[in-house]
Tab-separated table of C-alpha atoms in Angstrom:
chain	number	residue	atom	x	y	z
S	1	MET	CA	-98.359	33.331	66.737
S	2	HIS	CA	-95.531	32.461	69.109
S	3	THR	CA	-91.755	32.264	69.083
S	4	SER	CA	-91.998	28.475	69.123
S	5	SER	CA	-92.559	28.938	65.395
S	6	ILE	CA	-89.104	30.514	65.049
S	7	THR	CA	-86.606	27.797	64.220
S	8	ILE	CA	-83.197	29.313	63.690
S	9	PRO	CA	-80.899	27.243	61.436
S	10	GLN	CA	-77.931	25.791	63.231
S	11	CYS	CA	-75.474	27.797	61.147
S	12	VAL	CA	-77.233	31.053	62.113
S	13	GLN	CA	-77.203	30.042	65.784
S	14	GLU	CA	-73.469	29.453	65.503
S	15	ILE	CA	-72.955	32.961	64.104
S	16	ILE	CA	-74.884	34.396	67.067
S	17	ALA	CA	-72.810	32.286	69.458
S	18	HIS	CA	-69.573	33.581	67.901
S	19	LEU	CA	-70.727	37.163	68.369
S	20	HIS	CA	-71.664	36.397	71.987
S	21	ALA	CA	-68.250	34.857	72.582
S	22	HIS	CA	-66.724	38.189	71.598
S	23	HIS	CA	-69.179	40.044	73.880
S	24	PHE	CA	-71.372	41.472	71.131
S	25	GLN	CA	-75.157	41.532	70.935
S	26	ALA	CA	-76.838	39.613	68.126
S	27	PHE	CA	-80.460	39.327	67.014
S	28	ILE	CA	-82.186	37.873	64.014
S	29	ILE	CA	-84.169	40.717	62.534
S	30	GLY	CA	-86.706	41.694	59.921
S	31	GLY	CA	-88.370	39.392	57.423
S	32	CYS	CA	-87.151	36.133	58.943
S	33	VAL	CA	-88.831	36.984	62.273
S	34	ARG	CA	-91.975	38.271	60.571
S	35	ASP	CA	-92.341	35.277	58.247
S	36	SER	CA	-91.684	32.786	61.037
S	37	LEU	CA	-94.422	34.340	63.162
S	38	LEU	CA	-96.780	34.138	60.185
S	39	GLY	CA	-96.023	30.444	59.762
S	40	GLU	CA	-94.049	30.987	56.557
S	41	LYS	CA	-90.581	29.655	55.822
S	42	PRO	CA	-88.093	32.567	55.812
S	43	LYS	CA	-86.379	33.157	52.486
S	44	ASP	CA	-83.261	34.457	54.191
S	45	TRP	CA	-81.822	35.111	57.633
S	46	ASP	CA	-80.500	38.515	58.696
S	47	ILE	CA	-78.661	39.372	61.892
S	48	THR	CA	-78.196	42.761	63.536
S	49	THR	CA	-75.447	43.430	66.064
S	50	ASP	CA	-73.515	46.149	67.859
S	51	ALA	CA	-70.283	44.837	66.341
S	52	THR	CA	-68.966	47.169	63.639
S	53	PRO	CA	-68.237	45.866	60.118
S	54	LYS	CA	-64.504	45.781	60.906
S	55	GLN	CA	-65.138	43.824	64.088
S	56	ILE	CA	-67.430	41.389	62.240
S	57	GLN	CA	-64.715	40.782	59.672
S	58	ALA	CA	-62.116	40.253	62.394
S	59	ILE	CA	-64.303	37.614	64.058
S	60	PHE	CA	-65.241	35.629	60.938
S	61	ALA	CA	-62.519	36.285	58.341
S	62	LYS	CA	-60.493	33.180	59.156
S	63	SER	CA	-63.383	30.731	59.302
S	64	CYS	CA	-65.888	32.024	56.718
S	65	LYS	CA	-66.107	33.464	53.244
S	66	LEU	CA	-67.200	37.098	53.593
S	67	ILE	CA	-68.994	39.454	51.227
S	68	THR	CA	-68.127	43.093	51.890
S	69	LEU	CA	-70.083	44.878	49.144
S	70	GLY	CA	-72.460	46.361	51.742
S	71	GLU	CA	-69.757	47.428	54.193
S	72	ARG	CA	-70.397	51.099	53.387
S	73	TYR	CA	-73.872	50.727	54.869
S	74	GLY	CA	-72.787	48.557	57.775
S	75	THR	CA	-73.481	45.124	56.272
S	76	ILE	CA	-71.153	42.131	55.985
S	77	GLY	CA	-72.337	38.908	54.344
S	78	ILE	CA	-71.266	35.482	55.596
S	79	VAL	CA	-71.495	32.699	53.037
S	80	VAL	CA	-72.859	29.572	54.701
S	81	ASN	CA	-72.365	26.153	53.147
S	82	THR	CA	-75.165	23.900	54.350
S	83	PRO	CA	-77.098	21.539	52.070
S	84	THR	CA	-77.668	24.742	50.059
S	85	THR	CA	-75.339	27.723	49.964
S	86	PHE	CA	-76.778	31.028	51.140
S	87	CYS	CA	-75.625	34.307	52.614
S	88	VAL	CA	-76.397	35.523	56.128
S	89	GLU	CA	-76.196	39.313	56.242
S	90	ILE	CA	-74.954	40.876	59.485
S	91	THR	CA	-75.667	44.592	59.865
S	92	THR	CA	-74.424	46.880	62.610
S	93	PHE	CA	-76.984	48.800	64.703
S	94	ARG	CA	-77.462	52.136	62.939
S	95	LEU	CA	-78.748	55.549	63.924
S	96	GLU	CA	-81.191	57.679	61.955
S	97	SER	CA	-79.492	59.836	59.331
S	98	SER	CA	-80.449	62.061	56.426
S	99	TYR	CA	-81.048	60.471	53.017
S	100	ILE	CA	-80.008	61.528	49.521
S	101	ASN	CA	-81.856	60.820	46.254
S	102	SER	CA	-84.824	59.472	48.247
S	103	ARG	CA	-82.954	56.188	48.548
S	104	HIS	CA	-79.609	56.072	50.390
S	105	PRO	CA	-78.448	57.508	53.714
S	106	SER	CA	-75.956	60.361	53.305
S	107	ASP	CA	-73.841	58.873	56.078
S	108	VAL	CA	-73.948	55.874	58.379
S	109	SER	CA	-73.539	56.199	62.139
S	110	TYR	CA	-73.372	53.204	64.422
S	111	THR	CA	-74.785	52.686	67.901
S	112	THR	CA	-74.679	49.998	70.573
S	113	ASP	CA	-78.405	50.413	71.293
S	114	LEU	CA	-80.764	48.059	69.472
S	115	LEU	CA	-83.741	50.316	70.227
S	116	GLN	CA	-82.211	53.170	68.243
S	117	ASP	CA	-81.730	50.804	65.325
S	118	LEU	CA	-85.350	49.596	65.457
S	119	LYS	CA	-86.595	53.204	65.334
S	120	ARG	CA	-85.060	53.757	61.885
S	121	ARG	CA	-86.616	50.709	60.197
S	122	ASP	CA	-89.332	50.877	57.584
S	123	PHE	CA	-92.385	48.994	58.909
S	124	THR	CA	-93.282	47.774	62.374
S	125	CYS	CA	-93.629	44.163	61.204
S	126	ASN	CA	-89.973	44.309	60.109
S	127	ALA	CA	-88.715	45.908	63.338
S	128	LEU	CA	-88.890	42.811	65.537
S	129	ALA	CA	-85.666	41.426	67.011
S	130	TYR	CA	-85.388	37.878	68.324
S	131	ASN	CA	-82.631	36.150	70.241
S	132	PRO	CA	-83.079	32.680	71.778
S	133	TYR	CA	-81.578	33.962	75.071
S	134	LEU	CA	-84.317	36.547	75.590
S	135	LEU	CA	-86.918	34.116	76.924
S	136	THR	CA	-84.570	32.923	79.677
S	137	LEU	CA	-83.476	36.458	80.424
S	138	HIS	CA	-87.068	37.609	80.707
S	139	TYR	CA	-87.838	35.055	83.394
S	140	LEU	CA	-84.587	35.696	85.248
S	141	ASP	CA	-85.239	39.423	85.263
S	142	SER	CA	-88.835	39.068	86.462
S	143	SER	CA	-87.963	36.547	89.196
S	144	PRO	CA	-84.835	37.622	91.099
S	145	ASN	CA	-84.870	34.533	93.308
S	146	THR	CA	-84.632	32.381	90.226
S	147	LEU	CA	-81.468	34.092	89.142
S	148	ARG	CA	-79.336	32.275	91.705
S	149	ASN	CA	-80.772	28.917	90.732
S	150	LYS	CA	-80.287	29.414	87.008
S	151	ALA	CA	-77.142	31.517	86.907
S	152	ARG	CA	-75.030	28.499	86.076
S	153	LYS	CA	-77.169	27.845	82.997
S	154	LEU	CA	-76.646	31.314	81.574
S	155	ASP	CA	-73.549	33.254	80.685
S	156	ILE	CA	-73.634	36.360	82.861
S	157	ASN	CA	-71.940	38.276	80.049
S	158	VAL	CA	-74.889	37.534	77.816
S	159	TYR	CA	-77.234	38.764	80.538
S	160	ALA	CA	-75.268	41.998	80.679
S	161	LEU	CA	-75.665	42.426	76.933
S	162	TYR	CA	-79.440	42.161	76.906
S	163	HIS	CA	-80.925	43.089	80.261
S	164	ARG	CA	-81.559	46.708	79.129
S	165	TYR	CA	-84.194	45.447	76.662
S	166	MET	CA	-86.307	43.588	79.210
S	167	PRO	CA	-89.070	46.254	79.363
S	168	TYR	CA	-89.700	45.700	75.661
S	169	ILE	CA	-89.710	41.908	75.625
S	170	ARG	CA	-93.093	40.680	74.523
S	171	ASP	CA	-93.712	37.035	73.676
S	172	ASP	CA	-89.936	36.531	73.830
S	173	ILE	CA	-89.279	39.188	71.164
S	174	CYS	CA	-87.897	42.684	71.540
S	175	ASP	CA	-90.814	44.724	70.236
S	176	TYR	CA	-90.124	48.421	70.649
S	177	VAL	CA	-92.563	49.748	68.013
S	178	GLY	CA	-95.686	47.577	68.274
S	179	GLY	CA	-94.857	45.162	65.476
S	180	LEU	CA	-96.407	42.109	67.159
S	181	THR	CA	-99.803	43.780	67.428
S	182	ASP	CA	-99.642	44.836	63.781
S	183	ILE	CA	-98.721	41.326	62.664
S	184	ALA	CA	-101.598	39.904	64.706
S	185	THR	CA	-104.039	42.306	62.999
S	186	ARG	CA	-102.239	42.068	59.633
S	187	THR	CA	-101.651	45.800	59.552
S	188	LEU	CA	-98.813	47.457	57.654
S	189	ARG	CA	-97.622	50.546	59.493
S	190	CYS	CA	-94.511	52.656	59.122
S	191	VAL	CA	-92.197	52.983	62.098
S	192	GLY	CA	-92.652	56.498	63.452
S	193	ASP	CA	-93.511	59.244	60.943
S	194	ALA	CA	-94.702	57.564	57.744
S	195	ASN	CA	-94.049	60.671	55.654
S	196	ALA	CA	-90.450	60.728	56.880
S	197	ARG	CA	-89.948	57.029	56.162
S	198	PHE	CA	-91.156	57.321	52.532
S	199	SER	CA	-89.338	60.592	52.006
S	200	GLU	CA	-86.080	59.000	53.186
S	201	ASP	CA	-86.392	56.031	50.843
S	202	ALA	CA	-89.093	56.092	48.175
S	203	LEU	CA	-88.534	52.422	47.383
S	204	ARG	CA	-90.419	51.755	50.626
S	205	ILE	CA	-93.568	52.798	48.732
S	206	LEU	CA	-93.275	49.779	46.455
S	207	ARG	CA	-92.148	47.596	49.344
S	208	ALA	CA	-95.322	48.556	51.205
S	209	LEU	CA	-97.448	47.483	48.255
S	210	ARG	CA	-95.422	44.279	47.913
S	211	PHE	CA	-95.961	43.371	51.555
S	212	GLN	CA	-99.663	44.073	51.149
S	213	ALA	CA	-99.739	41.818	48.082
S	214	GLN	CA	-97.614	39.029	49.558
S	215	LEU	CA	-98.837	38.991	53.159
S	216	GLY	CA	-102.419	40.146	52.721
S	217	PHE	CA	-101.803	43.010	55.149
S	218	ARG	CA	-103.877	46.207	55.185
S	219	ILE	CA	-101.975	49.486	54.932
S	220	GLU	CA	-103.171	51.663	57.800
S	221	PRO	CA	-104.593	55.137	56.918
S	222	SER	CA	-101.692	57.425	57.895
S	223	THR	CA	-99.182	55.160	56.147
S	224	GLN	CA	-101.369	55.050	53.039
S	225	ALA	CA	-101.782	58.838	52.999
S	226	ALA	CA	-97.993	59.295	53.193
S	227	LEU	CA	-97.531	56.688	50.480
S	228	PHE	CA	-99.694	58.712	48.085
S	229	ALA	CA	-98.088	62.000	49.095
S	230	ASN	CA	-94.607	60.710	48.231
S	231	ALA	CA	-95.456	58.677	45.114
S	232	SER	CA	-93.785	61.164	42.767
S	233	LYS	CA	-90.437	60.418	44.440
S	234	LEU	CA	-90.437	57.026	42.721
S	235	SER	CA	-88.944	58.838	39.721
S	236	GLN	CA	-85.689	58.959	41.694
S	237	ILE	CA	-85.588	55.181	42.183
S	238	SER	CA	-83.545	53.136	39.711
S	239	ALA	CA	-85.329	51.078	37.081
S	240	GLN	CA	-83.674	47.916	38.423
S	241	ARG	CA	-85.099	48.404	41.923
S	242	LYS	CA	-88.587	49.124	40.603
S	243	GLN	CA	-88.367	46.085	38.341
S	244	GLU	CA	-87.376	43.822	41.249
S	245	GLU	CA	-90.300	44.936	43.407
S	246	TRP	CA	-92.808	44.692	40.553
S	247	SER	CA	-91.650	41.212	39.579
S	248	LYS	CA	-92.137	40.018	43.161
S	249	ILE	CA	-95.625	41.534	43.272
S	250	LEU	CA	-96.581	39.620	40.124
S	251	TYR	CA	-96.056	36.413	42.109
S	252	ALA	CA	-98.115	37.548	45.119
S	253	LYS	CA	-101.296	35.853	46.309
S	254	HIS	CA	-103.072	39.159	47.059
S	255	ILE	CA	-101.982	41.225	44.065
S	256	THR	CA	-105.389	42.861	43.641
S	257	ASN	CA	-104.993	44.571	47.023
S	258	ALA	CA	-101.791	46.227	45.803
S	259	ILE	CA	-103.194	47.410	42.456
S	260	ILE	CA	-106.782	48.557	42.835
S	261	GLY	CA	-106.839	51.826	44.752
S	262	PHE	CA	-103.148	52.507	44.102
S	263	GLY	CA	-103.279	53.569	40.461
S	264	VAL	CA	-101.617	56.888	41.247
S	265	VAL	CA	-98.555	54.962	42.468
S	266	TRP	CA	-98.397	52.592	39.518
S	267	ALA	CA	-98.761	55.535	37.148
S	268	GLU	CA	-95.312	56.571	38.398
S	269	VAL	CA	-93.903	53.154	37.494
S	270	PHE	CA	-95.680	52.571	34.178
S	271	LYS	CA	-95.580	56.055	32.672
S	272	GLU	CA	-97.068	54.896	29.352
S	273	PHE	CA	-100.251	53.872	31.153
S	274	ALA	CA	-100.657	56.771	33.597
S	275	LYS	CA	-104.227	57.640	32.567
S	276	PRO	CA	-105.763	54.138	32.622
S	277	LEU	CA	-103.924	53.313	35.854
S	278	ILE	CA	-105.256	56.370	37.664
S	279	ILE	CA	-108.761	55.427	36.493
S	280	LEU	CA	-108.258	52.093	38.293
S	281	ASP	CA	-108.898	53.828	41.585
S	282	SER	CA	-112.469	54.727	40.667
S	283	SER	CA	-113.601	52.336	37.949
S	284	PRO	CA	-111.356	49.327	37.269
S	285	SER	CA	-112.199	47.520	34.040
S	286	ALA	CA	-113.732	44.064	34.063
S	287	ARG	CA	-110.689	42.846	32.124
S	288	MET	CA	-108.300	44.180	34.773
S	289	LEU	CA	-110.264	42.615	37.630
S	290	THR	CA	-110.455	39.284	35.797
S	291	ILE	CA	-106.729	39.201	35.045
S	292	LEU	CA	-105.793	40.148	38.607
S	293	ALA	CA	-108.032	37.338	39.871
S	294	THR	CA	-106.299	35.002	37.402
S	295	LEU	CA	-102.875	36.031	38.673
S	296	GLU	CA	-103.965	35.405	42.247
S	297	SER	CA	-105.268	32.004	41.214
S	298	ILE	CA	-102.050	30.859	39.535
S	299	ASN	CA	-99.954	32.316	42.377
S	300	THR	CA	-102.057	30.483	44.968
S	301	ASN	CA	-102.481	27.214	43.080
S	302	GLN	CA	-99.227	26.464	41.286
S	303	SER	CA	-100.689	23.269	39.794
S	304	LEU	CA	-103.058	25.316	37.631
S	305	HIS	CA	-101.858	24.707	34.082
S	306	ILE	CA	-102.920	23.269	30.761
S	307	SER	CA	-99.606	22.022	29.364
S	308	SER	CA	-97.549	19.174	30.766
S	309	THR	CA	-95.334	21.587	32.722
S	310	PRO	CA	-96.806	23.334	35.809
S	311	LEU	CA	-96.518	27.070	36.277
S	312	GLU	CA	-93.581	27.067	38.681
S	313	SER	CA	-93.443	29.549	41.501
S	314	ILE	CA	-89.766	30.133	40.783
S	315	HIS	CA	-88.873	33.197	38.761
S	316	THR	CA	-88.043	31.520	35.461
S	317	ASP	CA	-88.031	33.712	32.384
S	318	ALA	CA	-91.073	31.896	31.027
S	319	ALA	CA	-93.132	32.162	34.219
S	320	LEU	CA	-92.294	35.847	34.693
S	321	SER	CA	-92.974	36.662	31.033
S	322	LEU	CA	-96.363	34.985	31.274
S	323	ARG	CA	-97.322	37.146	34.256
S	324	LEU	CA	-96.004	40.318	32.639
S	325	SER	CA	-97.982	39.553	29.488
S	326	LEU	CA	-101.168	39.057	31.492
S	327	TRP	CA	-100.575	42.460	33.095
S	328	PHE	CA	-100.148	44.240	29.765
S	329	TYR	CA	-103.142	42.401	28.329
S	330	ALA	CA	-105.175	43.690	31.301
S	331	LEU	CA	-104.049	47.220	30.402
S	332	ASP	CA	-105.147	46.659	26.779
S	333	SER	CA	-101.601	47.555	25.829
S	334	SER	CA	-100.227	47.771	22.324
S	335	LEU	CA	-97.083	45.789	21.585
S	336	GLU	CA	-95.140	49.042	21.293
S	337	GLN	CA	-96.362	50.323	24.667
S	338	ALA	CA	-95.536	47.069	26.411
S	339	THR	CA	-92.073	46.946	24.849
S	340	SER	CA	-91.358	50.551	25.841
S	341	SER	CA	-92.506	49.903	29.407
S	342	LEU	CA	-90.419	46.750	29.768
S	343	GLN	CA	-87.364	48.543	28.427
S	344	ALA	CA	-87.924	51.486	30.787
S	345	LEU	CA	-87.927	49.067	33.742
S	346	GLY	CA	-84.719	47.461	32.528
S	347	TYR	CA	-85.993	43.947	31.843
S	348	LYS	CA	-83.491	41.805	29.974
S	349	SER	CA	-83.899	41.190	26.254
S	350	ARG	CA	-84.976	37.560	26.759
S	351	ILE	CA	-87.956	38.640	28.883
S	352	ILE	CA	-88.912	41.398	26.442
S	353	SER	CA	-88.718	39.021	23.492
S	354	LEU	CA	-90.912	36.424	25.228
S	355	CYS	CA	-93.497	39.066	26.143
S	356	GLN	CA	-93.547	40.333	22.570
S	357	THR	CA	-94.181	36.804	21.324
S	358	LEU	CA	-96.919	36.175	23.876
S	359	LEU	CA	-98.727	39.465	23.355
S	360	SER	CA	-98.571	39.235	19.572
S	361	HIS	CA	-100.263	35.814	19.765
S	362	ALA	CA	-102.692	36.556	22.604
S	363	THR	CA	-105.608	36.658	20.148
S	364	LEU	CA	-104.620	33.447	18.384
S	365	PRO	CA	-107.783	31.933	16.857
S	366	SER	CA	-108.948	28.527	17.962
S	367	PRO	CA	-109.081	25.805	16.875
S	368	GLN	CA	-105.735	25.584	15.107
S	369	SER	CA	-105.023	22.790	12.652
S	370	LEU	CA	-102.068	20.484	13.225
S	371	GLU	CA	-100.402	21.974	10.162
S	372	SER	CA	-100.809	25.572	11.346
S	373	THR	CA	-99.575	24.549	14.795
S	374	ARG	CA	-96.404	23.122	13.272
S	375	ILE	CA	-95.942	26.328	11.265
S	376	LEU	CA	-96.278	28.395	14.434
S	377	ALA	CA	-93.821	26.105	16.192
S	378	ARG	CA	-91.438	26.632	13.293
S	379	ASP	CA	-91.785	30.406	13.521
S	380	ILE	CA	-91.658	31.023	17.281
S	381	GLY	CA	-90.369	27.758	18.726
S	382	LEU	CA	-92.218	24.907	20.394
S	383	ASP	CA	-91.520	26.102	23.960
S	384	SER	CA	-92.766	29.604	23.159
S	385	LEU	CA	-95.871	28.173	21.515
S	386	ALA	CA	-96.546	26.089	24.627
S	387	LEU	CA	-96.342	29.307	26.646
S	388	VAL	CA	-98.769	30.982	24.233
S	389	CYS	CA	-101.100	28.056	24.892
S	390	GLU	CA	-100.837	28.781	28.635
S	391	LEU	CA	-101.590	32.454	28.045
S	392	ILE	CA	-104.719	31.954	25.956
S	393	ALA	CA	-105.939	29.288	28.388
S	394	LEU	CA	-105.615	31.801	31.238
S	395	ILE	CA	-107.297	34.581	29.246
S	396	TYR	CA	-110.104	32.702	27.496
S	397	GLY	CA	-110.372	29.459	29.436
S	398	LYS	CA	-108.881	25.981	29.118
S	399	HIS	CA	-111.528	24.876	26.629
S	400	TYR	CA	-110.348	27.533	24.168
S	401	ALA	CA	-106.744	26.343	24.301
S	402	GLU	CA	-107.437	22.594	24.283
S	403	PRO	CA	-107.227	22.120	20.457
S	404	LEU	CA	-103.839	23.814	20.388
S	405	GLN	CA	-102.705	21.794	23.392
S	406	LYS	CA	-103.729	18.544	21.681
S	407	HIS	CA	-101.685	19.446	18.603
S	408	LEU	CA	-98.688	20.294	20.771
S	409	ALA	CA	-99.027	16.921	22.463
S	410	THR	CA	-99.202	15.223	19.062
S	411	ILE	CA	-95.996	16.943	17.944
S	412	HIS	CA	-94.283	15.728	21.120
S	413	THR	CA	-95.561	12.159	21.173
S	414	GLN	CA	-95.207	11.491	17.452
S	415	LYS	CA	-91.928	13.422	17.242
S	416	LEU	CA	-93.225	15.378	14.258
S	417	CYS	CA	-90.857	17.640	12.370
S	418	TYR	CA	-91.480	21.345	12.911
S	419	ASN	CA	-88.070	23.023	12.563
S	420	LEU	CA	-84.683	22.542	10.927
S	421	ALA	CA	-83.336	20.784	14.013
S	422	THR	CA	-85.982	18.054	13.674
S	423	LEU	CA	-85.569	17.724	9.878
S	424	ALA	CA	-84.023	14.359	8.927
S	425	LEU	CA	-81.570	16.107	6.596
S	426	ASN	CA	-78.946	18.770	7.264
S	427	GLY	CA	-76.602	21.067	5.402
S	428	ASN	CA	-73.824	18.475	5.213
S	429	ASP	CA	-76.211	16.080	3.503
S	430	LEU	CA	-77.080	18.730	0.895
S	431	THR	CA	-73.393	19.437	0.307
S	432	ALA	CA	-72.745	15.720	-0.250
S	433	ILE	CA	-75.665	15.470	-2.715
S	434	ALA	CA	-74.391	18.491	-4.628
S	435	ASP	CA	-70.861	17.046	-4.721
S	436	SER	CA	-72.213	13.805	-6.193
S	437	ILE	CA	-73.512	15.699	-9.213
S	438	GLY	CA	-70.534	18.021	-9.488
S	439	ILE	CA	-72.065	21.169	-7.970
S	440	VAL	CA	-70.854	23.501	-5.220
S	441	LEU	CA	-73.640	25.054	-3.153
S	442	GLU	CA	-73.316	28.415	-1.420
S	443	GLY	CA	-74.354	28.738	2.197
S	444	ARG	CA	-77.384	30.853	1.287
S	445	THR	CA	-78.531	28.234	-1.199
S	446	ILE	CA	-78.190	25.469	1.378
S	447	GLY	CA	-80.281	27.472	3.839
S	448	ARG	CA	-82.967	28.129	1.234
S	449	LEU	CA	-83.120	24.448	0.266
S	450	LEU	CA	-83.427	23.346	3.878
S	451	ARG	CA	-86.294	25.782	4.458
S	452	THR	CA	-88.038	24.553	1.333
S	453	LEU	CA	-87.737	20.945	2.436
S	454	LEU	CA	-89.030	21.849	5.907
S	455	ASP	CA	-92.072	23.614	4.440
S	456	GLU	CA	-92.822	20.603	2.241
S	457	VAL	CA	-92.585	18.266	5.237
S	458	ILE	CA	-94.952	20.471	7.239
S	459	CYS	CA	-97.387	21.590	4.542
S	460	SER	CA	-97.172	19.034	1.741
S	461	HIS	CA	-96.837	15.978	3.971
S	462	LEU	CA	-93.476	14.987	2.510
S	463	PRO	CA	-92.229	12.120	4.721
S	464	ASN	CA	-89.493	13.238	7.078
S	465	THR	CA	-87.103	10.415	6.229
S	466	LYS	CA	-83.559	10.858	5.032
S	467	ASP	CA	-83.957	8.852	1.844
S	468	THR	CA	-87.081	10.731	0.804
S	469	LEU	CA	-85.564	14.103	1.627
S	470	CYS	CA	-82.320	13.279	-0.188
S	471	ALA	CA	-84.256	12.322	-3.312
S	472	ARG	CA	-86.349	15.491	-3.119
S	473	ALA	CA	-83.282	17.628	-2.470
S	474	LYS	CA	-81.591	16.213	-5.577
S	475	GLU	CA	-84.662	17.115	-7.621
S	476	LEU	CA	-84.632	20.674	-6.292
S	477	ILE	CA	-80.902	21.085	-6.941
S	478	GLN	CA	-81.170	19.787	-10.494
S	479	ALA	CA	-84.242	21.937	-11.148
S	480	SER	CA	-82.276	25.011	-10.059
S	481	LEU	CA	-79.740	24.326	-12.813
S	482	ASN	CA	-82.323	24.457	-15.588
């Protein structure tokens, strides 16, 4: 673990340089430092500075697209157009303040002292500040004779900005709260008083569990005790925020660590399952342990799949719905309970619908015939049925899902008809047939005829060719007149 693993994108370096040019401090901060030290690629890059939001806007307004939605809390976003577009958030150093609703500060006060800002952060691993100048400054400060020799290589103004932090420079990083030691030992610890940190912002409770699940960290005892003591405050956190944290946890490689032993916390998130979740702490079910191990497996090995499409790590609706369905299956949830829980957390209707489909078919018998597979594809859609195949493979094993998978492959390769879109006849064709014999068909009648023809193609092996279907349609129309 060394700062040589921190590679700041050129565009982020340029932002820091612009702030320096206007005599402001600038550090990359938080998750990007932590993830870099852990050998992971940062998902985003955040900067903290003593420049106020108004000053940040004055510096960058003419050259960059700015996002000011977070200005109230001291944050200005700079939209960067590199090979991919992303937003670099710049936040002004802030002082501790009181919080309202266990979530937001009642007021925001700024400071020019980085150390005061680090003291207010959530966890020590997120309170590490890095600036590429600090290494040079550290050596200049520790070797006065060197200063004369290297002064030309360093802007003295920059030295003036940062020299106050030299006592806290460790491995080239400003570490005021012991974050480097905690990262080295994979320990999750609140900055300062853990009870105060969770009381200020109860969402930190779920963030703590997410970091434990994602990073494989161990929550240290005093932090864990405060986490339990403040769990009831999660009721004040919005459904959207809880949903976001939970969805991220479902993709974590160490999800078991964040579930078993923390049932009292999850009982505050999934109210419908409070009793079985609390029991998790003392006697987790074999089903729960198996499903959690399965989730860890698919999150660690993204190539684990039975269908032709891998389980992507990206948060697609299908991939998220699959993980949510595994969770509710582990809880032995009814369809009604799962639906209520998903709605309470504010999941969109598409996700809820997919979970309902998956859970209602989780006990699908095997083997299925090709005919019954086509009927299922007709009823729930081929993509949804492929996802059901993934689910039962993960629950019961690949061997159990293989017959269904073979039938799905047959439908694909042989281009078999399974829905109205793949039927070789459409409503216009039926209208033309009816016109040829002097009949006008209502829309409902056309729909009924199409469904009848589809059923005969699937179940009675009527060839799915236009000529055959036209002849059969004419028979059905004429028969309806008698």
